[in-house]
Short mmCIF file of N, CA and C in Angstrom, two decimals:
data_model
loop_
_atom_site.label_atom_id
_atom_site.label_comp_id
_atom_site.label_asym_id
_atom_site.label_seq_id
_atom_site.Cartn_x
_atom_site.Cartn_y
_atom_site.Cartn_z
N UNK A 1 0.85 -1.14 0.02
CA UNK A 1 0.04 0.01 0.04
C UNK A 1 0.88 1.22 -0.01
N UNK A 2 0.32 2.33 -0.43
CA UNK A 2 1.13 3.48 -0.41
C UNK A 2 1.23 4.24 0.84
N UNK A 3 2.23 5.10 1.05
CA UNK A 3 2.29 5.67 2.30
C UNK A 3 1.53 7.09 2.49
N UNK A 4 1.07 7.57 1.39
CA UNK A 4 0.31 8.84 1.47
C UNK A 4 -1.11 8.55 1.90
N UNK A 5 -1.54 9.30 2.87
CA UNK A 5 -3.01 9.16 3.30
C UNK A 5 -3.90 9.61 2.11
N UNK A 6 -4.97 8.83 2.05
CA UNK A 6 -6.01 9.25 1.00
C UNK A 6 -7.31 9.09 1.77
N UNK A 7 -8.00 10.21 2.05
CA UNK A 7 -9.21 10.23 2.67
C UNK A 7 -10.41 10.37 1.60
N UNK A 8 -11.26 9.37 1.65
CA UNK A 8 -12.47 9.38 0.78
C UNK A 8 -13.64 9.26 1.55
N UNK A 9 -14.66 10.01 1.28
CA UNK A 9 -16.03 9.79 2.00
C UNK A 9 -17.13 9.49 0.97
N UNK A 10 -18.10 8.74 1.49
CA UNK A 10 -19.23 8.32 0.65
C UNK A 10 -20.37 8.49 1.53
N UNK A 11 -21.38 9.21 0.99
CA UNK A 11 -22.72 9.43 1.76
C UNK A 11 -23.76 8.34 1.16
N UNK A 12 -24.30 7.58 1.87
CA UNK A 12 -25.33 6.60 1.25
C UNK A 12 -26.64 6.83 2.13
N UNK A 13 -27.69 6.25 1.61
CA UNK A 13 -29.04 6.24 2.26
C UNK A 13 -29.07 4.96 3.07
N UNK A 14 -29.96 4.91 3.96
CA UNK A 14 -30.23 3.65 4.78
C UNK A 14 -31.18 2.79 3.94
N UNK A 15 -30.50 2.27 2.82
CA UNK A 15 -31.17 1.40 1.90
C UNK A 15 -30.14 0.26 1.60
N UNK A 16 -30.49 -1.00 1.77
CA UNK A 16 -29.62 -2.15 1.56
C UNK A 16 -29.03 -2.05 0.14
N UNK A 17 -29.69 -1.65 -0.84
CA UNK A 17 -29.14 -1.45 -2.24
C UNK A 17 -27.98 -0.57 -2.30
N UNK A 18 -27.77 0.35 -1.35
CA UNK A 18 -26.64 1.35 -1.33
C UNK A 18 -25.33 0.59 -1.08
N UNK A 19 -25.40 -0.74 -0.48
CA UNK A 19 -24.30 -1.35 -0.08
C UNK A 19 -23.32 -1.75 -1.23
N UNK A 20 -23.89 -1.79 -2.50
CA UNK A 20 -23.17 -2.10 -3.56
C UNK A 20 -22.21 -0.96 -3.98
N UNK A 21 -22.64 0.24 -3.73
CA UNK A 21 -21.79 1.43 -3.99
C UNK A 21 -20.72 1.48 -3.07
N UNK A 22 -20.91 1.13 -1.86
CA UNK A 22 -19.78 0.92 -0.78
C UNK A 22 -18.68 -0.05 -1.32
N UNK A 23 -19.24 -1.24 -1.65
CA UNK A 23 -18.35 -2.35 -2.15
C UNK A 23 -17.45 -1.81 -3.28
N UNK A 24 -18.17 -1.23 -4.25
CA UNK A 24 -17.40 -0.86 -5.42
C UNK A 24 -16.28 0.27 -5.15
N UNK A 25 -16.64 1.12 -4.12
CA UNK A 25 -15.63 2.07 -3.74
C UNK A 25 -14.41 1.44 -3.04
N UNK A 26 -14.76 0.44 -2.18
CA UNK A 26 -13.68 -0.39 -1.49
C UNK A 26 -12.87 -1.01 -2.51
N UNK A 27 -13.32 -1.66 -3.42
CA UNK A 27 -12.53 -2.28 -4.54
C UNK A 27 -11.69 -1.14 -5.30
N UNK A 28 -12.24 -0.06 -5.68
CA UNK A 28 -11.49 1.01 -6.32
C UNK A 28 -10.46 1.48 -5.50
N UNK A 29 -10.62 1.93 -4.26
CA UNK A 29 -9.54 2.46 -3.46
C UNK A 29 -8.52 1.35 -3.13
N UNK A 30 -8.90 0.16 -2.90
CA UNK A 30 -8.01 -0.90 -2.77
C UNK A 30 -7.05 -1.20 -3.92
N UNK A 31 -7.68 -1.22 -5.01
CA UNK A 31 -6.78 -1.47 -6.19
C UNK A 31 -5.78 -0.24 -6.45
N UNK A 32 -6.22 0.98 -6.22
CA UNK A 32 -5.42 2.15 -6.44
C UNK A 32 -4.20 2.11 -5.44
N UNK A 33 -4.45 1.53 -4.26
CA UNK A 33 -3.42 1.55 -3.26
C UNK A 33 -2.67 0.22 -3.01
N UNK A 34 -2.99 -0.73 -3.91
CA UNK A 34 -2.26 -2.03 -3.64
C UNK A 34 -2.69 -2.87 -2.53
N UNK A 35 -3.85 -2.72 -2.07
CA UNK A 35 -4.43 -3.47 -1.06
C UNK A 35 -4.57 -4.90 -1.55
N UNK A 36 -4.06 -5.99 -0.78
CA UNK A 36 -4.18 -7.27 -1.19
C UNK A 36 -5.57 -7.77 -1.34
N UNK A 37 -5.98 -8.71 -2.29
CA UNK A 37 -7.25 -9.04 -2.40
C UNK A 37 -7.95 -9.62 -1.22
N UNK A 38 -7.10 -10.44 -0.38
CA UNK A 38 -7.72 -11.03 0.81
C UNK A 38 -8.14 -10.00 1.75
N UNK A 39 -7.34 -8.89 1.87
CA UNK A 39 -7.68 -7.73 2.71
C UNK A 39 -9.00 -7.00 2.28
N UNK A 40 -9.06 -6.95 1.01
CA UNK A 40 -10.28 -6.23 0.39
C UNK A 40 -11.47 -7.16 0.63
N UNK A 41 -11.44 -8.39 0.52
CA UNK A 41 -12.45 -9.32 0.88
C UNK A 41 -12.94 -9.13 2.29
N UNK A 42 -11.97 -9.06 3.22
CA UNK A 42 -12.29 -8.90 4.60
C UNK A 42 -12.96 -7.67 4.89
N UNK A 43 -12.46 -6.56 4.37
CA UNK A 43 -13.00 -5.26 4.44
C UNK A 43 -14.35 -5.18 3.94
N UNK A 44 -14.72 -5.69 2.72
CA UNK A 44 -15.99 -5.75 2.24
C UNK A 44 -16.94 -6.51 3.03
N UNK A 45 -16.55 -7.61 3.50
CA UNK A 45 -17.43 -8.48 4.34
C UNK A 45 -17.78 -7.85 5.58
N UNK A 46 -16.83 -7.29 6.31
CA UNK A 46 -16.91 -6.56 7.47
C UNK A 46 -18.03 -5.32 7.29
N UNK A 47 -17.85 -4.62 6.23
CA UNK A 47 -18.70 -3.40 6.00
C UNK A 47 -20.07 -3.85 5.66
N UNK A 48 -20.18 -5.00 4.93
CA UNK A 48 -21.45 -5.52 4.55
C UNK A 48 -22.25 -5.91 5.91
N UNK A 49 -21.64 -6.60 6.89
CA UNK A 49 -22.24 -7.03 8.06
C UNK A 49 -22.69 -5.78 8.83
N UNK A 50 -21.77 -4.76 9.08
CA UNK A 50 -22.00 -3.58 9.87
C UNK A 50 -23.15 -2.83 9.18
N UNK A 51 -23.13 -2.54 7.89
CA UNK A 51 -24.09 -1.77 7.27
C UNK A 51 -25.47 -2.40 7.23
N UNK A 52 -25.43 -3.77 6.99
CA UNK A 52 -26.76 -4.58 6.98
C UNK A 52 -27.42 -4.41 8.29
N UNK A 53 -26.73 -4.66 9.38
CA UNK A 53 -27.21 -4.63 10.67
C UNK A 53 -27.79 -2.98 10.93
N UNK A 54 -26.97 -2.14 10.59
CA UNK A 54 -27.28 -0.66 10.84
C UNK A 54 -28.58 -0.40 10.05
N UNK A 55 -28.67 -0.75 8.71
CA UNK A 55 -29.80 -0.44 7.90
C UNK A 55 -31.02 -1.24 8.27
N UNK A 56 -30.92 -2.47 8.78
CA UNK A 56 -32.05 -3.30 8.94
C UNK A 56 -32.57 -3.00 10.33
N UNK A 57 -31.75 -2.69 11.38
CA UNK A 57 -32.20 -2.64 12.76
C UNK A 57 -31.97 -1.37 13.47
N UNK A 58 -31.20 -0.48 12.83
CA UNK A 58 -30.78 0.67 13.59
C UNK A 58 -31.81 1.90 13.77
N UNK A 59 -32.65 1.92 12.81
CA UNK A 59 -33.64 3.13 12.84
C UNK A 59 -35.00 2.73 13.29
N UNK A 60 -35.60 3.73 14.13
CA UNK A 60 -36.89 3.47 14.84
C UNK A 60 -38.03 3.92 13.75
N UNK A 61 -37.66 4.61 12.70
CA UNK A 61 -38.70 5.04 11.73
C UNK A 61 -38.27 4.45 10.28
N UNK A 62 -39.25 4.60 9.41
CA UNK A 62 -39.01 4.11 8.08
C UNK A 62 -38.52 5.30 7.10
N UNK A 63 -38.09 6.42 7.76
CA UNK A 63 -37.58 7.53 6.92
C UNK A 63 -36.31 7.32 6.35
N UNK A 64 -35.99 8.17 5.50
CA UNK A 64 -34.72 8.22 4.82
C UNK A 64 -33.64 8.82 5.81
N UNK A 65 -32.46 8.19 5.90
CA UNK A 65 -31.30 8.74 6.77
C UNK A 65 -30.03 8.62 5.90
N UNK A 66 -29.12 9.48 6.34
CA UNK A 66 -27.90 9.34 5.66
C UNK A 66 -26.89 8.67 6.53
N UNK A 67 -25.97 7.89 5.90
CA UNK A 67 -24.93 7.25 6.51
C UNK A 67 -23.62 7.73 5.84
N UNK A 68 -22.70 8.19 6.55
CA UNK A 68 -21.39 8.64 6.04
C UNK A 68 -20.32 7.56 6.30
N UNK A 69 -19.80 7.09 5.20
CA UNK A 69 -18.68 6.05 5.27
C UNK A 69 -17.33 6.76 4.83
N UNK A 70 -16.35 6.82 5.63
CA UNK A 70 -15.10 7.40 5.28
C UNK A 70 -14.02 6.38 5.28
N UNK A 71 -13.19 6.54 4.30
CA UNK A 71 -12.11 5.66 4.01
C UNK A 71 -10.79 6.35 4.05
N UNK A 72 -9.71 5.81 4.68
CA UNK A 72 -8.53 6.32 4.71
C UNK A 72 -7.48 5.19 4.60
N UNK A 73 -6.59 5.47 3.62
CA UNK A 73 -5.50 4.35 3.40
C UNK A 73 -4.15 5.01 3.82
N UNK A 74 -3.50 4.56 4.69
CA UNK A 74 -2.14 5.00 5.09
C UNK A 74 -1.25 3.99 5.53
N UNK A 75 -0.08 3.84 4.84
CA UNK A 75 0.84 2.74 5.07
C UNK A 75 0.20 1.43 4.90
N UNK A 76 0.23 0.61 5.95
CA UNK A 76 -0.51 -0.74 5.91
C UNK A 76 -1.82 -0.76 6.43
N UNK A 77 -2.44 0.37 6.59
CA UNK A 77 -3.71 0.45 7.29
C UNK A 77 -4.76 0.90 6.34
N UNK A 78 -6.05 0.20 6.34
CA UNK A 78 -7.14 0.58 5.61
C UNK A 78 -8.15 1.03 6.70
N UNK A 79 -8.38 2.20 6.98
CA UNK A 79 -9.29 2.62 8.09
C UNK A 79 -10.54 3.12 7.46
N UNK A 80 -11.50 2.62 8.20
CA UNK A 80 -12.99 2.93 7.84
C UNK A 80 -13.72 3.46 9.04
N UNK A 81 -14.39 4.57 8.72
CA UNK A 81 -15.33 5.16 9.90
C UNK A 81 -16.60 5.28 9.35
N UNK A 82 -17.72 4.75 10.08
CA UNK A 82 -19.10 4.89 9.69
C UNK A 82 -19.77 5.76 10.68
N UNK A 83 -20.49 6.76 10.21
CA UNK A 83 -21.26 7.69 11.04
C UNK A 83 -22.65 7.73 10.64
N UNK A 84 -23.54 7.56 11.64
CA UNK A 84 -25.00 7.41 11.43
C UNK A 84 -25.77 8.10 12.61
N UNK A 85 -27.06 8.38 12.23
CA UNK A 85 -27.94 8.93 13.22
C UNK A 85 -28.95 7.83 13.71
N UNK A 86 -28.66 6.66 13.73
CA UNK A 86 -29.47 5.58 14.25
C UNK A 86 -29.52 5.55 15.76
N UNK A 87 -30.35 4.68 16.33
CA UNK A 87 -30.37 4.46 17.73
C UNK A 87 -28.91 4.24 18.21
N UNK A 88 -28.59 4.62 19.41
CA UNK A 88 -27.25 4.29 20.06
C UNK A 88 -27.08 2.86 20.08
N UNK A 89 -25.92 2.34 19.60
CA UNK A 89 -25.52 0.94 19.59
C UNK A 89 -24.07 0.83 19.41
N UNK A 90 -23.45 0.25 20.46
CA UNK A 90 -22.13 -0.03 20.45
C UNK A 90 -21.90 -1.50 20.15
N UNK A 91 -21.40 -1.92 19.04
CA UNK A 91 -21.24 -3.30 18.73
C UNK A 91 -20.16 -3.97 19.58
N UNK A 92 -19.24 -3.09 20.11
CA UNK A 92 -18.15 -3.71 20.83
C UNK A 92 -18.80 -4.24 22.21
N UNK A 93 -19.95 -3.77 22.66
CA UNK A 93 -20.49 -4.28 23.87
C UNK A 93 -21.57 -5.34 23.68
N UNK A 94 -21.66 -5.79 22.42
CA UNK A 94 -22.64 -6.91 22.19
C UNK A 94 -22.05 -8.26 22.69
N UNK A 95 -22.80 -9.06 23.36
CA UNK A 95 -22.23 -10.29 23.88
C UNK A 95 -21.70 -11.18 22.76
N UNK A 96 -20.78 -11.97 22.96
CA UNK A 96 -20.24 -12.93 22.01
C UNK A 96 -21.26 -14.12 21.92
N UNK A 97 -21.44 -14.49 20.73
CA UNK A 97 -22.42 -15.55 20.49
C UNK A 97 -21.90 -16.89 20.93
N UNK A 98 -22.86 -17.87 21.32
CA UNK A 98 -22.40 -19.11 21.72
C UNK A 98 -22.17 -19.99 20.48
N UNK A 99 -20.80 -19.88 20.01
CA UNK A 99 -20.63 -20.52 18.79
C UNK A 99 -20.41 -22.01 18.95
N UNK A 100 -20.19 -22.55 20.20
CA UNK A 100 -20.08 -23.97 20.46
C UNK A 100 -21.44 -24.60 20.66
N UNK A 101 -22.50 -23.85 20.88
CA UNK A 101 -23.79 -24.38 21.20
C UNK A 101 -24.37 -25.08 19.97
N UNK A 102 -25.25 -26.07 20.17
CA UNK A 102 -26.05 -26.63 19.14
C UNK A 102 -26.75 -25.67 18.30
N UNK A 103 -26.95 -25.94 17.04
CA UNK A 103 -27.65 -24.94 16.20
C UNK A 103 -29.03 -24.59 16.67
N UNK A 104 -29.72 -25.74 17.16
CA UNK A 104 -31.07 -25.60 17.65
C UNK A 104 -31.12 -24.69 18.96
N UNK A 105 -30.08 -24.57 19.68
CA UNK A 105 -30.09 -23.75 20.95
C UNK A 105 -29.52 -22.43 20.80
N UNK A 106 -29.02 -22.06 19.49
CA UNK A 106 -28.49 -20.70 19.36
C UNK A 106 -29.60 -19.67 19.05
N UNK A 107 -29.55 -18.52 19.76
CA UNK A 107 -30.34 -17.45 19.40
C UNK A 107 -30.05 -16.81 18.04
N UNK A 108 -31.05 -16.26 17.38
CA UNK A 108 -30.78 -15.59 16.09
C UNK A 108 -29.95 -14.30 16.30
N UNK A 109 -29.17 -14.08 15.35
CA UNK A 109 -28.40 -12.75 15.37
C UNK A 109 -27.08 -12.90 16.14
N UNK A 110 -26.29 -11.83 16.04
CA UNK A 110 -25.01 -11.73 16.70
C UNK A 110 -23.75 -12.26 16.05
N UNK A 111 -23.98 -13.17 15.03
CA UNK A 111 -22.88 -13.85 14.42
C UNK A 111 -22.11 -12.87 13.47
N UNK A 112 -22.79 -11.86 12.83
CA UNK A 112 -22.19 -10.96 11.98
C UNK A 112 -21.34 -9.99 12.77
N UNK A 113 -21.80 -9.45 13.92
CA UNK A 113 -20.90 -8.61 14.73
C UNK A 113 -19.72 -9.35 15.22
N UNK A 114 -19.96 -10.59 15.64
CA UNK A 114 -18.72 -11.49 16.00
C UNK A 114 -17.82 -11.57 14.96
N UNK A 115 -18.25 -11.94 13.80
CA UNK A 115 -17.45 -12.14 12.62
C UNK A 115 -16.61 -10.84 12.26
N UNK A 116 -17.33 -9.70 12.37
CA UNK A 116 -16.57 -8.47 12.02
C UNK A 116 -15.61 -8.12 13.12
N UNK A 117 -15.86 -8.27 14.35
CA UNK A 117 -14.85 -8.16 15.49
C UNK A 117 -13.60 -8.96 15.28
N UNK A 118 -13.78 -10.22 14.87
CA UNK A 118 -12.59 -11.15 14.63
C UNK A 118 -11.87 -10.84 13.43
N UNK A 119 -12.47 -10.39 12.34
CA UNK A 119 -11.84 -10.07 11.12
C UNK A 119 -11.05 -8.79 11.10
N UNK A 120 -11.43 -7.87 11.92
CA UNK A 120 -10.69 -6.46 11.89
C UNK A 120 -9.57 -6.43 12.87
N UNK A 121 -8.53 -5.73 12.61
CA UNK A 121 -7.39 -5.60 13.39
C UNK A 121 -7.84 -4.75 14.60
N UNK A 122 -8.88 -3.87 14.62
CA UNK A 122 -9.23 -3.10 15.59
C UNK A 122 -10.46 -2.40 15.31
N UNK A 123 -11.29 -2.05 16.40
CA UNK A 123 -12.60 -1.35 16.23
C UNK A 123 -12.70 -0.46 17.39
N UNK A 124 -13.30 0.74 17.12
CA UNK A 124 -13.56 1.76 18.27
C UNK A 124 -14.96 2.30 17.95
N UNK A 125 -15.61 2.67 19.11
CA UNK A 125 -17.00 3.30 18.92
C UNK A 125 -17.00 4.46 19.90
N UNK A 126 -17.73 5.47 19.36
CA UNK A 126 -18.14 6.63 20.31
C UNK A 126 -19.47 7.14 19.81
N UNK A 127 -20.10 7.83 20.64
CA UNK A 127 -21.43 8.62 20.41
C UNK A 127 -21.11 10.06 20.46
N UNK A 128 -21.31 10.83 19.49
CA UNK A 128 -21.08 12.26 19.51
C UNK A 128 -22.30 12.96 18.70
N UNK A 129 -22.80 14.00 19.28
CA UNK A 129 -23.73 14.88 18.52
C UNK A 129 -24.91 14.00 18.12
N UNK A 130 -25.35 13.06 18.92
CA UNK A 130 -26.52 12.15 18.56
C UNK A 130 -26.13 11.24 17.34
N UNK A 131 -24.85 10.87 17.13
CA UNK A 131 -24.46 10.10 16.06
C UNK A 131 -23.59 8.89 16.58
N UNK A 132 -23.73 7.78 15.98
CA UNK A 132 -22.78 6.58 16.22
C UNK A 132 -21.71 6.81 15.31
N UNK A 133 -20.57 6.63 15.93
CA UNK A 133 -19.29 6.70 14.92
C UNK A 133 -18.47 5.40 15.42
N UNK A 134 -18.35 4.57 14.35
CA UNK A 134 -17.64 3.30 14.44
C UNK A 134 -16.44 3.34 13.54
#
């Protein structure tokens, strides 16, 4: 990857169809900066999980909302920040799923967050100005 920081922002609506735009931008940024294909796959998968949860469960109303996705590539880091006005939710506080439990005993949900936390090198969350920032 290049050593020059490159900050790119994308504003999407809270619509699952918008996730394709995010994926295309990840691929474009990754190719321009020499990000390995395996890393791009992990980034896209993590973003898909986070955005799908946010769009599907984050909003109390059916109205249109904006989600800002920021990308920064610096040295060996592909840093992504997601800002939204959904209900407060810190995915880092979500309990780990019972991955060893039999399938019939597992509650629905939680695996996407777990997958994302294990795939990324690091995650941080804060709530500012009525916004979630991950």
